[in-house]
Amino acid sequence: MSTEHVLDRRPGGHARDRVRTTANKVPEVTASFWIIKVLTTGMGETASDWLAHLLGPVPAVGLGGLGLVAALVLQFAVRRYVAWIYWTAIVMVSVFGTMAADILHVGLGIPYTLSTPLFMIALAAVFALWYGAERTLSIHGIRTRRREVFYWAAVLATFALGTAAGDLTATVGLGYLGSAVLFGAAICVPALAHRAGVLGAVPAFWTAYVITRPLGASIADWMAVGPHRGGLGLGLGPVTLSWTVAILALVGHLAVTRRDVRSA
C-alpha cells in the first residue's frame, strides 16, 4: 500500500482547524515505513519488559508515561512531519502501549482473552468517532488538530490491541516463534485482499498496521527469551539496543533523504 492509495484529498476540516496545521503530519507509506514500524513494535515490547525488570513495574510505567507525554507534546507542537519527532512518538507509544496491556494482565489479573476484545472495542470506538467527525480514516489527511488527536488515539489503541493479541497467541500454545509465523502470514492478507480489489486501501492499511504490533513483538520476544521459553536467549537489553540502533539508522536515513515526504 503506497501513499497515493491512502491519500485523502478532502478539505482539511473546518477553516479554524486548517490554520492549526498546514502540512501533513505523518510520513509516506513506503517499504521503509513498514520496516521501521515493525522495528518499533519489537523494540517497544522488549524495552518495556527491560525497564520493568531494571526499575520495577511502577517506576517503569511512570517513566514510560512521561516519555509518551513529552513525545506527543513535541509531535503536536511542530507544524509538519519531522522524521525523528514522529518516530520518537511512535516508539514511546509502543513502550507505553505494551505497559498498558501488561498492567491489565499482570496488575489487574485480566486475561488476554478478555483484554484483546476490550482493546478491539476501544479501537473500533476511536474509528467510529473519527469517521463520524471527519468522514474519513485516511492517514494522509492529518492536517488539523482534531484529526491528529484521532490519529494518535487510534495508534495507541492499535499498539495495546496488538500487544494483547500477540501475548494471547504466545500463551495458548503457539509460542513466540509460532506467533511470529502466524502474524507474518496474517499481514499478507490485507495486502493481497487490497491488490485483488476486495478490500479498500484505508481498511487494508489499518488492518496491516494492527498486525505489525504482534508481529514485531513476537520476533523480538523470540530473540530475547531463553531456550526454556522457546527463544534464542539473547536477552532483553541486547535486543532492545540492537533494534534501537536499527531504528536510528533508518530514521536518520529518511531525515536526510526525505524519501518519506510527499512532494508538494
mmCIF file of C-alpha atoms in Angstrom, residues 131-220:
data_model
loop_
_atom_site.group_PDB
_atom_site.id
_atom_site.type_symbol
_atom_site.label_atom_id
_atom_site.label_comp_id
_atom_site.label_asym_id
_atom_site.label_seq_id
_atom_site.Cartn_x
_atom_site.Cartn_y
_atom_site.Cartn_z
ATOM 1 C CA TYR A 131 -15.160 8.711 10.891
ATOM 2 C CA GLY A 132 -18.267 10.316 12.361
ATOM 3 C CA ALA A 133 -16.416 13.614 12.756
ATOM 4 C CA GLU A 134 -14.294 13.603 9.597
ATOM 5 C CA ARG A 135 -15.949 11.100 7.210
ATOM 6 C CA THR A 136 -12.529 9.537 6.573
ATOM 7 C CA LEU A 137 -9.918 7.407 8.319
ATOM 8 C CA SER A 138 -7.145 8.216 5.859
ATOM 9 C CA ILE A 139 -3.775 8.910 7.444
ATOM 10 C CA HIS A 140 -2.821 11.321 4.680
ATOM 11 C CA GLY A 141 -5.275 13.977 5.679
ATOM 12 C CA ILE A 142 -3.726 14.609 9.110
ATOM 13 C CA ARG A 143 -3.596 18.369 8.635
ATOM 14 C CA THR A 144 -5.787 19.560 11.502
ATOM 15 C CA ARG A 145 -5.501 19.304 15.256
ATOM 16 C CA ARG A 146 -8.683 17.258 15.561
ATOM 17 C CA ARG A 147 -7.559 14.688 13.003
ATOM 18 C CA GLU A 148 -4.192 14.483 14.699
ATOM 19 C CA VAL A 149 -5.864 13.696 18.036
ATOM 20 C CA PHE A 150 -7.923 10.941 16.416
ATOM 21 C CA TYR A 151 -4.850 9.573 14.645
ATOM 22 C CA TRP A 152 -2.745 9.224 17.793
ATOM 23 C CA ALA A 153 -5.678 7.798 19.761
ATOM 24 C CA ALA A 154 -6.015 5.139 17.057
ATOM 25 C CA VAL A 155 -2.272 4.474 17.063
ATOM 26 C CA LEU A 156 -2.237 3.971 20.835
ATOM 27 C CA ALA A 157 -5.240 1.646 20.634
ATOM 28 C CA THR A 158 -3.625 -0.430 17.856
ATOM 29 C CA PHE A 159 -0.465 -0.898 19.919
ATOM 30 C CA ALA A 160 -2.393 -2.011 23.011
ATOM 31 C CA LEU A 161 -4.573 -4.347 20.922
ATOM 32 C CA GLY A 162 -1.591 -5.816 19.094
ATOM 33 C CA THR A 163 0.270 -6.394 22.359
ATOM 34 C CA ALA A 164 -2.646 -8.248 23.915
ATOM 35 C CA ALA A 165 -3.261 -10.295 20.750
ATOM 36 C CA GLY A 166 0.409 -11.262 20.470
ATOM 37 C CA ASP A 167 0.603 -12.295 24.120
ATOM 38 C CA LEU A 168 -2.633 -14.251 23.700
ATOM 39 C CA THR A 169 -1.295 -16.367 20.832
ATOM 40 C CA ALA A 170 2.053 -16.857 22.590
ATOM 41 C CA THR A 171 0.377 -18.229 25.712
ATOM 42 C CA VAL A 172 -2.135 -20.562 24.057
ATOM 43 C CA GLY A 173 0.498 -22.892 22.654
ATOM 44 C CA LEU A 174 1.970 -21.178 19.614
ATOM 45 C CA GLY A 175 4.935 -19.661 21.449
ATOM 46 C CA TYR A 176 6.818 -16.617 20.205
ATOM 47 C CA LEU A 177 8.195 -18.134 17.016
ATOM 48 C CA GLY A 178 4.865 -19.709 16.127
ATOM 49 C CA SER A 179 3.161 -16.369 16.744
ATOM 50 C CA ALA A 180 5.676 -14.595 14.520
ATOM 51 C CA VAL A 181 4.950 -17.052 11.704
ATOM 52 C CA LEU A 182 1.197 -16.649 12.221
ATOM 53 C CA PHE A 183 1.265 -12.862 12.130
ATOM 54 C CA GLY A 184 3.799 -12.853 9.295
ATOM 55 C CA ALA A 185 1.264 -14.763 7.215
ATOM 56 C CA ALA A 186 -1.635 -12.656 8.507
ATOM 57 C CA ILE A 187 -0.072 -9.356 7.470
ATOM 58 C CA CYS A 188 -0.031 -10.561 3.854
ATOM 59 C CA VAL A 189 -3.827 -10.972 3.840
ATOM 60 C CA PRO A 190 -4.864 -7.283 3.745
ATOM 61 C CA ALA A 191 -2.219 -6.515 1.123
ATOM 62 C CA LEU A 192 -3.393 -9.361 -1.095
ATOM 63 C CA ALA A 193 -7.058 -8.517 -0.493
ATOM 64 C CA HIS A 194 -6.410 -4.907 -1.478
ATOM 65 C CA ARG A 195 -4.491 -5.959 -4.569
ATOM 66 C CA ALA A 196 -7.385 -8.245 -5.536
ATOM 67 C CA GLY A 197 -9.803 -5.343 -5.169
ATOM 68 C CA VAL A 198 -11.865 -6.844 -2.343
ATOM 69 C CA LEU A 199 -10.595 -4.568 0.443
ATOM 70 C CA GLY A 200 -10.290 -0.808 0.353
ATOM 71 C CA ALA A 201 -6.952 0.905 0.825
ATOM 72 C CA VAL A 202 -7.777 2.530 4.163
ATOM 73 C CA PRO A 203 -9.121 -0.593 5.945
ATOM 74 C CA ALA A 204 -6.263 -2.607 4.426
ATOM 75 C CA PHE A 205 -3.753 -0.124 5.832
ATOM 76 C CA TRP A 206 -5.204 -0.124 9.347
ATOM 77 C CA THR A 207 -5.531 -3.917 9.383
ATOM 78 C CA ALA A 208 -1.865 -4.297 8.457
ATOM 79 C CA TYR A 209 -0.961 -1.580 10.960
ATOM 80 C CA VAL A 210 -2.561 -3.525 13.808
ATOM 81 C CA ILE A 211 -0.843 -6.765 12.776
ATOM 82 C CA THR A 212 2.633 -5.182 12.737
ATOM 83 C CA ARG A 213 2.425 -4.876 16.508
ATOM 84 C CA PRO A 214 2.181 -8.587 17.426
ATOM 85 C CA LEU A 215 4.470 -9.462 14.505
ATOM 86 C CA GLY A 216 7.359 -7.286 15.689
ATOM 87 C CA ALA A 217 6.772 -8.069 19.354
ATOM 88 C CA SER A 218 6.734 -11.828 18.733
ATOM 89 C CA ILE A 219 10.010 -11.684 16.806
ATOM 90 C CA ALA A 220 11.703 -9.535 19.454
#
